Amino acid sequence: MKHYQLFSILAISISTVGCAVTPGLQTYDIPTQGNYTTDLGTNVNVVKITQENLPAIQPAQIDYRNNYSTLFKQQQPAYRLSSGDVLSIQLWAYPEITPPVNNASNDQSVQANGYPIDSNGYVQIPLVGRYKASGKTLAQLNTDLRSQFAHYLKNPDVIVRVLSYQGQRYSVQGSVTKGGQFFLNDQPISIYTALGMAGGVSAQGDNTYIQLIRNGRTYDLNTIELEKAGYSLHKLLVQPNDTIYVSTKENQKIYVMGESGKNQALPMRDQGMTLSDALGESLGINPLSGSASRIYVLRTNPNDRSTALYHMNLMSLGDFGLANQFKLRSNDIVYVDATGLTRWQRVINQVIPFSSALYNIDRLGQ
């Protein structure tokens, strides 16, 4: 009777410990294909990777050549004056009316010697008075002021130039050395020039993942893919109110877990990574515990937060070609499941010390 009780306790302990030593993804509860809901309520779509459905499940690729052609064709228009710009207005024949500016080198000197355009777009000019300057080009302003001064002066030779460009702004943010707001001037500024003015991409920055936010729309600028399509950021010109954002490499990682040779977070390569790349850099599948038939890639869609679980069977050497074609995306989780024998061995390894303890307790009662 005593041995029967001991056997019953041991059986219960095996079932209890067996549940305790199979942490992580319970892949044997996952269907081979289709939708299922986890205990926490997460809806997961399981997709078995085959040669037939591989093209459809690859991460969406941007057609840079067609989708971005208009973006790169936009030219820098003639600079139009804006509120905040400071002008120099000189009448060469009448220096007593508009004294020349003497080497204005700082903001205070510029403001003191120049003619700032106020928040309403007006500038106060001698003889002419309050004058609407914003929205005009320098050429238009020179012509118009010459006509205005002609009402008061004989042969007015007026020259207008910009002392300080403070009207049209753009922003550079993210992983750059010195981010912030910058000002456009009458010279075209490319994306690369703008990054250079911000001190360049920092050591943590990802120069293959740059975003341009313009008029409420975000453009993903992968420099490598753009070069392949024949586009260069040297020819993409900054427009007023643009925001340039450089992502960090910390946001571009692949996570390898489970029975791989080495569990780790892998930085995404500039040219992208496939499933075979991730497994190779993680020392492959652990030959003692990993199941080549149960390789999973967990992917969450950042737009609708849906979750997909891609299943690949690599029991056949020929199917490694699929792994070499399956392209990973940032934040993908690659999980190598354990074999059934490995799971059982781990249960036994936990049970044996516990059963020995029960046996010793039983001996104490004798």
Coordinates of C-alpha atoms in Angstrom, one line a residue:
M1 CA 0.0 0.0 0.0
K2 CA 2.8 2.3 0.9
H3 CA 4.5 1.7 -2.5
Y4 CA 1.2 2.3 -4.3
Q5 CA 0.9 5.7 -2.6
L6 CA 4.5 6.5 -3.5
F7 CA 3.9 5.6 -7.1
S8 CA 0.8 7.8 -7.2
I9 CA 2.7 10.8 -5.8
L10 CA 5.4 10.1 -8.4
A11 CA 3.0 10.0 -11.3
I12 CA 1.4 13.3 -10.2
S13 CA 4.8 14.9 -9.8
I14 CA 5.8 13.8 -13.4
S15 CA 2.7 15.5 -14.8
T16 CA 3.3 18.6 -12.7
V17 CA 7.0 18.9 -13.4
G18 CA 6.4 18.1 -17.1
C19 CA 4.2 21.2 -17.4
A20 CA 6.8 23.3 -15.6
V21 CA 9.8 22.4 -17.7
T22 CA 8.2 23.3 -21.1
P23 CA 8.3 27.0 -20.9
G24 CA 8.1 29.5 -23.8
L25 CA 6.2 28.8 -27.0
Q26 CA 4.1 25.7 -26.7
T27 CA 4.3 24.9 -30.4
Y28 CA 2.8 21.4 -30.1
D29 CA -0.5 23.1 -29.3
I30 CA -0.3 25.2 -32.5
P31 CA -2.3 24.0 -35.5
T32 CA -0.3 23.3 -38.7
Q33 CA -2.2 26.0 -40.5
G34 CA -5.0 28.5 -39.9
N35 CA -6.1 30.9 -37.2
Y36 CA -6.1 30.2 -33.5
T37 CA -6.3 32.2 -30.3
T38 CA -3.8 32.0 -27.4
D39 CA -4.8 31.8 -23.7
L40 CA -4.1 35.5 -23.5
G41 CA -6.5 36.3 -26.3
T42 CA -4.0 36.9 -29.1
N43 CA -5.2 36.0 -32.6
V44 CA -2.5 34.3 -34.5
N45 CA -2.5 33.2 -38.2
V46 CA -0.3 30.2 -38.8
V47 CA 1.0 29.9 -42.3
K48 CA 3.1 27.0 -43.6
I49 CA 5.8 28.2 -45.9
T50 CA 5.9 26.5 -49.3
Q51 CA 7.3 27.3 -52.6
E52 CA 3.8 28.2 -53.9
N53 CA 2.9 30.7 -51.2
L54 CA 6.4 32.2 -50.7
P55 CA 6.0 35.2 -53.0
A56 CA 2.7 36.2 -51.4
I57 CA 4.0 36.2 -47.8
Q58 CA 7.2 38.1 -48.5
P59 CA 7.5 41.6 -46.8
A60 CA 6.0 44.2 -49.2
Q61 CA 8.7 45.9 -51.3
I62 CA 8.4 49.5 -52.3
D63 CA 8.5 50.2 -56.0
Y64 CA 10.9 53.1 -55.7
R65 CA 11.3 53.6 -59.5
N66 CA 7.6 54.2 -60.0
N67 CA 6.3 55.4 -56.6
Y68 CA 9.1 57.9 -55.9
S69 CA 9.8 59.3 -59.3
T70 CA 7.6 62.4 -58.7
L71 CA 9.4 63.0 -55.4
F72 CA 12.8 63.1 -57.1
K73 CA 11.6 65.3 -59.9
Q74 CA 10.6 68.2 -57.6
Q75 CA 12.9 71.1 -58.2
Q76 CA 13.9 73.9 -55.8
P77 CA 11.6 76.8 -56.6
A78 CA 12.9 80.4 -56.5
Y79 CA 13.1 81.4 -52.8
R80 CA 10.1 83.4 -51.6
L81 CA 10.5 85.7 -48.7
S82 CA 8.8 84.7 -45.4
S83 CA 8.2 86.1 -42.0
G84 CA 11.4 86.1 -40.0
D85 CA 13.7 86.8 -42.9
V86 CA 15.9 89.9 -42.4
L87 CA 16.6 92.1 -45.5
S88 CA 19.3 94.5 -46.5
I89 CA 17.9 97.4 -48.6
Q90 CA 20.4 99.9 -50.1
L91 CA 20.0 103.0 -52.2
W92 CA 23.5 103.5 -53.5
A93 CA 22.9 107.1 -54.4
Y94 CA 21.1 108.0 -51.2
P95 CA 23.1 106.4 -48.3
E96 CA 21.6 108.8 -45.8
I97 CA 18.2 107.2 -46.4
T98 CA 19.3 103.5 -46.2
P99 CA 22.7 103.4 -44.5
P100 CA 24.9 100.4 -45.7
V101 CA 25.2 97.4 -43.5
N102 CA 28.7 97.0 -42.1
N103 CA 29.6 93.4 -41.7
A104 CA 26.6 92.1 -39.8
S105 CA 28.0 88.9 -38.3
N106 CA 25.6 88.0 -35.5
D107 CA 21.9 88.0 -34.9
Q108 CA 21.8 91.2 -32.8
S109 CA 23.8 93.1 -35.5
V110 CA 21.6 91.7 -38.2
Q111 CA 18.4 92.7 -36.5
A112 CA 19.8 96.2 -35.7
N113 CA 21.1 96.9 -39.2
G114 CA 18.6 95.0 -41.4
Y115 CA 14.9 95.2 -42.1
P116 CA 13.1 92.2 -40.6
I117 CA 9.8 90.9 -42.1
D118 CA 7.3 90.8 -39.3
S119 CA 4.9 88.0 -38.4
N120 CA 2.3 89.4 -40.8
G121 CA 4.7 89.5 -43.7
Y122 CA 5.3 93.2 -43.7
V123 CA 8.6 95.2 -43.6
Q124 CA 9.0 98.9 -42.7
I125 CA 10.9 100.7 -45.4
P126 CA 12.0 104.4 -45.4
L127 CA 9.8 106.6 -47.6
V128 CA 7.7 103.6 -48.8
G129 CA 6.4 102.8 -45.3
R130 CA 4.8 99.4 -44.4
Y131 CA 5.3 97.1 -47.3
K132 CA 4.1 93.5 -47.9
A133 CA 7.3 91.5 -48.6
S134 CA 6.5 87.9 -47.8
G135 CA 5.7 85.6 -50.8
K136 CA 7.8 87.6 -53.2
T137 CA 11.1 86.6 -54.7
L138 CA 14.1 88.9 -54.5
A139 CA 13.8 89.8 -58.2
Q140 CA 10.2 90.8 -57.7
L141 CA 11.0 92.8 -54.6
N142 CA 13.8 94.7 -56.3
T143 CA 11.6 95.6 -59.3
D144 CA 8.7 96.6 -57.1
L145 CA 10.7 98.7 -54.7
R146 CA 12.4 100.5 -57.6
S147 CA 9.0 101.5 -58.7
Q148 CA 7.9 102.6 -55.2
F149 CA 11.1 104.7 -54.6
A150 CA 10.6 106.4 -58.0
H151 CA 7.7 108.3 -56.5
Y152 CA 10.1 110.1 -54.2
L153 CA 13.6 109.8 -55.7
K154 CA 15.2 110.4 -59.1
N155 CA 16.7 107.2 -60.6
P156 CA 16.6 105.1 -57.4
D157 CA 19.1 102.3 -57.7
V158 CA 17.9 99.9 -55.1
I159 CA 19.6 96.6 -54.2
V160 CA 17.7 94.1 -51.9
R161 CA 19.4 91.0 -50.5
V162 CA 18.7 88.7 -47.5
L163 CA 20.9 89.2 -44.5
S164 CA 19.4 86.3 -42.5
Y165 CA 17.2 83.4 -43.7
Q166 CA 14.8 82.7 -40.8
G167 CA 11.5 82.1 -42.6
Q168 CA 11.5 78.7 -44.2
R169 CA 12.4 75.8 -41.8
Y170 CA 13.0 72.1 -41.9
S171 CA 13.8 69.6 -39.2
V172 CA 16.4 66.8 -38.9
Q173 CA 15.7 64.4 -36.1
G174 CA 16.6 60.9 -34.8
S175 CA 20.1 59.4 -34.8
V176 CA 22.1 62.3 -36.0
T177 CA 25.0 64.1 -34.3
K178 CA 23.2 67.5 -33.9
G179 CA 19.5 67.4 -34.7
G180 CA 17.1 70.3 -34.6
Q181 CA 15.6 72.9 -36.9
F182 CA 17.4 74.5 -39.8
F183 CA 16.6 77.2 -42.3
L184 CA 16.4 77.0 -46.1
N185 CA 18.0 79.7 -48.2
D186 CA 18.2 80.5 -51.9
Q187 CA 20.5 77.6 -52.6
P188 CA 19.1 74.1 -53.1
I189 CA 19.7 71.7 -50.1
S190 CA 19.6 68.0 -50.7
I191 CA 18.7 65.3 -48.1
Y192 CA 22.4 64.4 -47.8
T193 CA 23.4 68.1 -47.4
A194 CA 20.8 68.5 -44.7
L195 CA 22.1 65.4 -42.9
G196 CA 25.6 66.9 -43.1
M197 CA 24.5 70.2 -41.6
A198 CA 23.1 68.1 -38.7
G199 CA 26.5 66.6 -38.1
G200 CA 25.9 63.4 -40.1
V201 CA 24.4 60.1 -39.1
S202 CA 25.5 59.0 -35.6
A203 CA 27.3 55.7 -34.8
Q204 CA 23.9 54.3 -33.6
G205 CA 22.1 55.6 -36.7
D206 CA 20.9 53.4 -39.6
N207 CA 21.8 55.2 -42.8
T208 CA 19.7 52.7 -44.8
Y209 CA 16.5 53.6 -43.0
I210 CA 15.7 57.3 -43.3
Q211 CA 12.2 58.8 -43.3
L212 CA 11.1 61.9 -45.0
I213 CA 7.8 63.4 -43.7
R214 CA 6.3 65.9 -46.1
N215 CA 2.8 67.3 -46.2
G216 CA 1.5 64.6 -43.8
R217 CA 3.0 61.7 -45.8
T218 CA 5.9 59.6 -44.8
Y219 CA 8.4 58.3 -47.4
D220 CA 10.8 55.4 -46.4
L221 CA 14.2 56.1 -47.9
N222 CA 16.3 53.0 -48.1
T223 CA 19.5 54.3 -49.6
I224 CA 20.6 50.9 -50.9
E225 CA 17.3 50.2 -52.7
L226 CA 17.1 53.8 -54.0
E227 CA 20.6 53.5 -55.5
K228 CA 19.5 50.3 -57.2
A229 CA 16.5 52.1 -58.7
G230 CA 18.8 54.9 -60.0
Y231 CA 18.0 57.5 -57.3
S232 CA 20.3 59.3 -55.0
L233 CA 19.5 61.4 -52.0
H234 CA 22.0 64.0 -53.4
K235 CA 19.2 64.8 -55.9
L236 CA 16.3 64.8 -53.4
L237 CA 15.8 68.4 -52.4
V238 CA 14.5 69.6 -49.1
Q239 CA 11.2 71.6 -49.1
P240 CA 9.9 74.0 -46.4
N241 CA 8.5 72.2 -43.3
D242 CA 10.1 68.9 -44.2
T243 CA 11.1 66.5 -41.4
I244 CA 14.0 64.1 -41.9
Y245 CA 14.2 61.3 -39.4
V246 CA 17.1 58.8 -39.1
S247 CA 16.2 55.6 -37.4
T248 CA 18.5 53.8 -34.9
K249 CA 20.1 50.4 -35.5
E250 CA 18.5 49.3 -32.2
N251 CA 15.1 49.4 -33.9
Q252 CA 16.3 47.1 -36.8
K253 CA 16.9 43.7 -35.2
I254 CA 16.1 40.1 -35.6
Y255 CA 15.6 37.9 -32.5
V256 CA 16.6 34.2 -32.6
M257 CA 15.3 32.1 -29.8
G258 CA 14.7 28.4 -28.8
E259 CA 17.0 25.6 -29.8
S260 CA 19.4 27.5 -32.0
G261 CA 23.1 27.2 -31.6
K262 CA 23.1 30.7 -30.0
N263 CA 20.1 32.8 -28.8
Q264 CA 20.7 36.4 -29.7
A265 CA 19.4 39.7 -31.1
L266 CA 20.9 40.2 -34.6
P267 CA 21.2 43.7 -36.2
M268 CA 19.6 43.7 -39.5
R269 CA 22.1 43.9 -42.4
D270 CA 22.0 46.9 -44.7
Q271 CA 21.0 44.7 -47.6
G272 CA 18.4 42.7 -45.6
M273 CA 18.4 39.2 -44.1
T274 CA 16.8 35.9 -44.9
L275 CA 15.8 33.1 -42.5
S276 CA 19.0 31.2 -43.5
D277 CA 21.1 34.2 -42.7
A278 CA 19.6 34.5 -39.2
L279 CA 20.0 30.7 -38.5
G280 CA 23.6 30.8 -39.9
E281 CA 24.7 33.7 -37.7
S282 CA 23.1 31.9 -34.7
L283 CA 25.2 28.8 -35.3
G284 CA 22.4 26.9 -36.9
I285 CA 20.0 24.4 -35.3
N286 CA 21.2 22.7 -32.1
P287 CA 21.9 19.2 -33.3
L288 CA 21.2 17.7 -29.8
S289 CA 17.9 19.4 -29.1
G290 CA 16.5 21.4 -32.0
S291 CA 13.7 20.2 -34.3
A292 CA 14.5 21.0 -38.0
S293 CA 10.8 20.3 -38.8
R294 CA 9.5 23.0 -36.5
I295 CA 11.1 26.4 -37.4
Y296 CA 8.9 29.4 -36.8
V297 CA 9.0 33.1 -37.6
L298 CA 6.7 35.3 -35.5
R299 CA 5.8 38.6 -37.1
T300 CA 3.6 41.4 -36.0
N301 CA 2.1 43.9 -38.5
P302 CA 2.9 47.4 -37.1
N303 CA -0.2 48.9 -38.9
D304 CA -3.0 46.7 -37.6
R305 CA -1.1 44.8 -34.8
S306 CA -2.1 41.4 -36.3
T307 CA 0.2 38.5 -35.7
A308 CA 1.4 35.9 -38.1
L309 CA 3.4 32.7 -37.4
Y310 CA 5.2 31.3 -40.3
H311 CA 6.1 27.6 -40.1
M312 CA 9.0 26.0 -42.1
N313 CA 10.0 22.4 -42.2
L314 CA 13.7 22.0 -42.9
M315 CA 14.0 18.3 -42.6
S316 CA 14.9 18.1 -46.3
L317 CA 18.2 19.7 -47.3
G318 CA 16.5 20.9 -50.5
D319 CA 14.0 23.0 -48.4
F320 CA 16.9 25.1 -47.2
G321 CA 16.4 26.9 -50.5
L322 CA 13.1 28.2 -49.1
A323 CA 14.9 29.5 -46.0
N324 CA 17.3 31.3 -48.2
Q325 CA 14.5 33.0 -50.1
F326 CA 12.3 33.9 -47.1
K327 CA 13.1 37.5 -46.3
L328 CA 13.0 38.7 -42.7
R329 CA 11.7 42.0 -41.4
S330 CA 12.8 44.1 -38.5
N331 CA 11.6 42.8 -35.1
D332 CA 10.9 39.3 -36.5
I333 CA 11.3 36.5 -33.9
V334 CA 12.9 33.3 -35.2
Y335 CA 12.0 30.3 -32.9
V336 CA 13.6 26.8 -33.2
D337 CA 11.4 24.3 -31.4
A338 CA 12.7 21.4 -29.4
T339 CA 12.3 17.8 -30.4
G340 CA 9.8 15.6 -28.6
L341 CA 12.6 13.6 -27.2
T342 CA 14.3 16.7 -25.9
R343 CA 11.2 17.7 -24.1
W344 CA 10.8 14.3 -22.5
Q345 CA 14.4 14.2 -21.4
R346 CA 14.0 17.6 -19.7
V347 CA 10.9 16.2 -17.9
I348 CA 12.8 13.2 -16.7
N349 CA 15.8 15.3 -15.6
Q350 CA 13.5 17.3 -13.4
V351 CA 11.6 14.2 -12.1
I352 CA 14.6 12.1 -11.1
P353 CA 15.8 14.4 -8.3
F354 CA 12.3 14.7 -7.0
S355 CA 11.6 10.9 -7.1
S356 CA 14.9 10.4 -5.2
A357 CA 13.7 12.7 -2.6
L358 CA 10.4 10.9 -2.3
Y359 CA 12.3 7.6 -2.0
N360 CA 14.5 8.9 0.8
I361 CA 11.5 10.2 2.6
D362 CA 9.9 6.8 2.3
R363 CA 13.0 5.1 3.7
L364 CA 12.9 7.5 6.7
G365 CA 9.5 6.1 7.6
Q366 CA 10.8 2.5 7.7

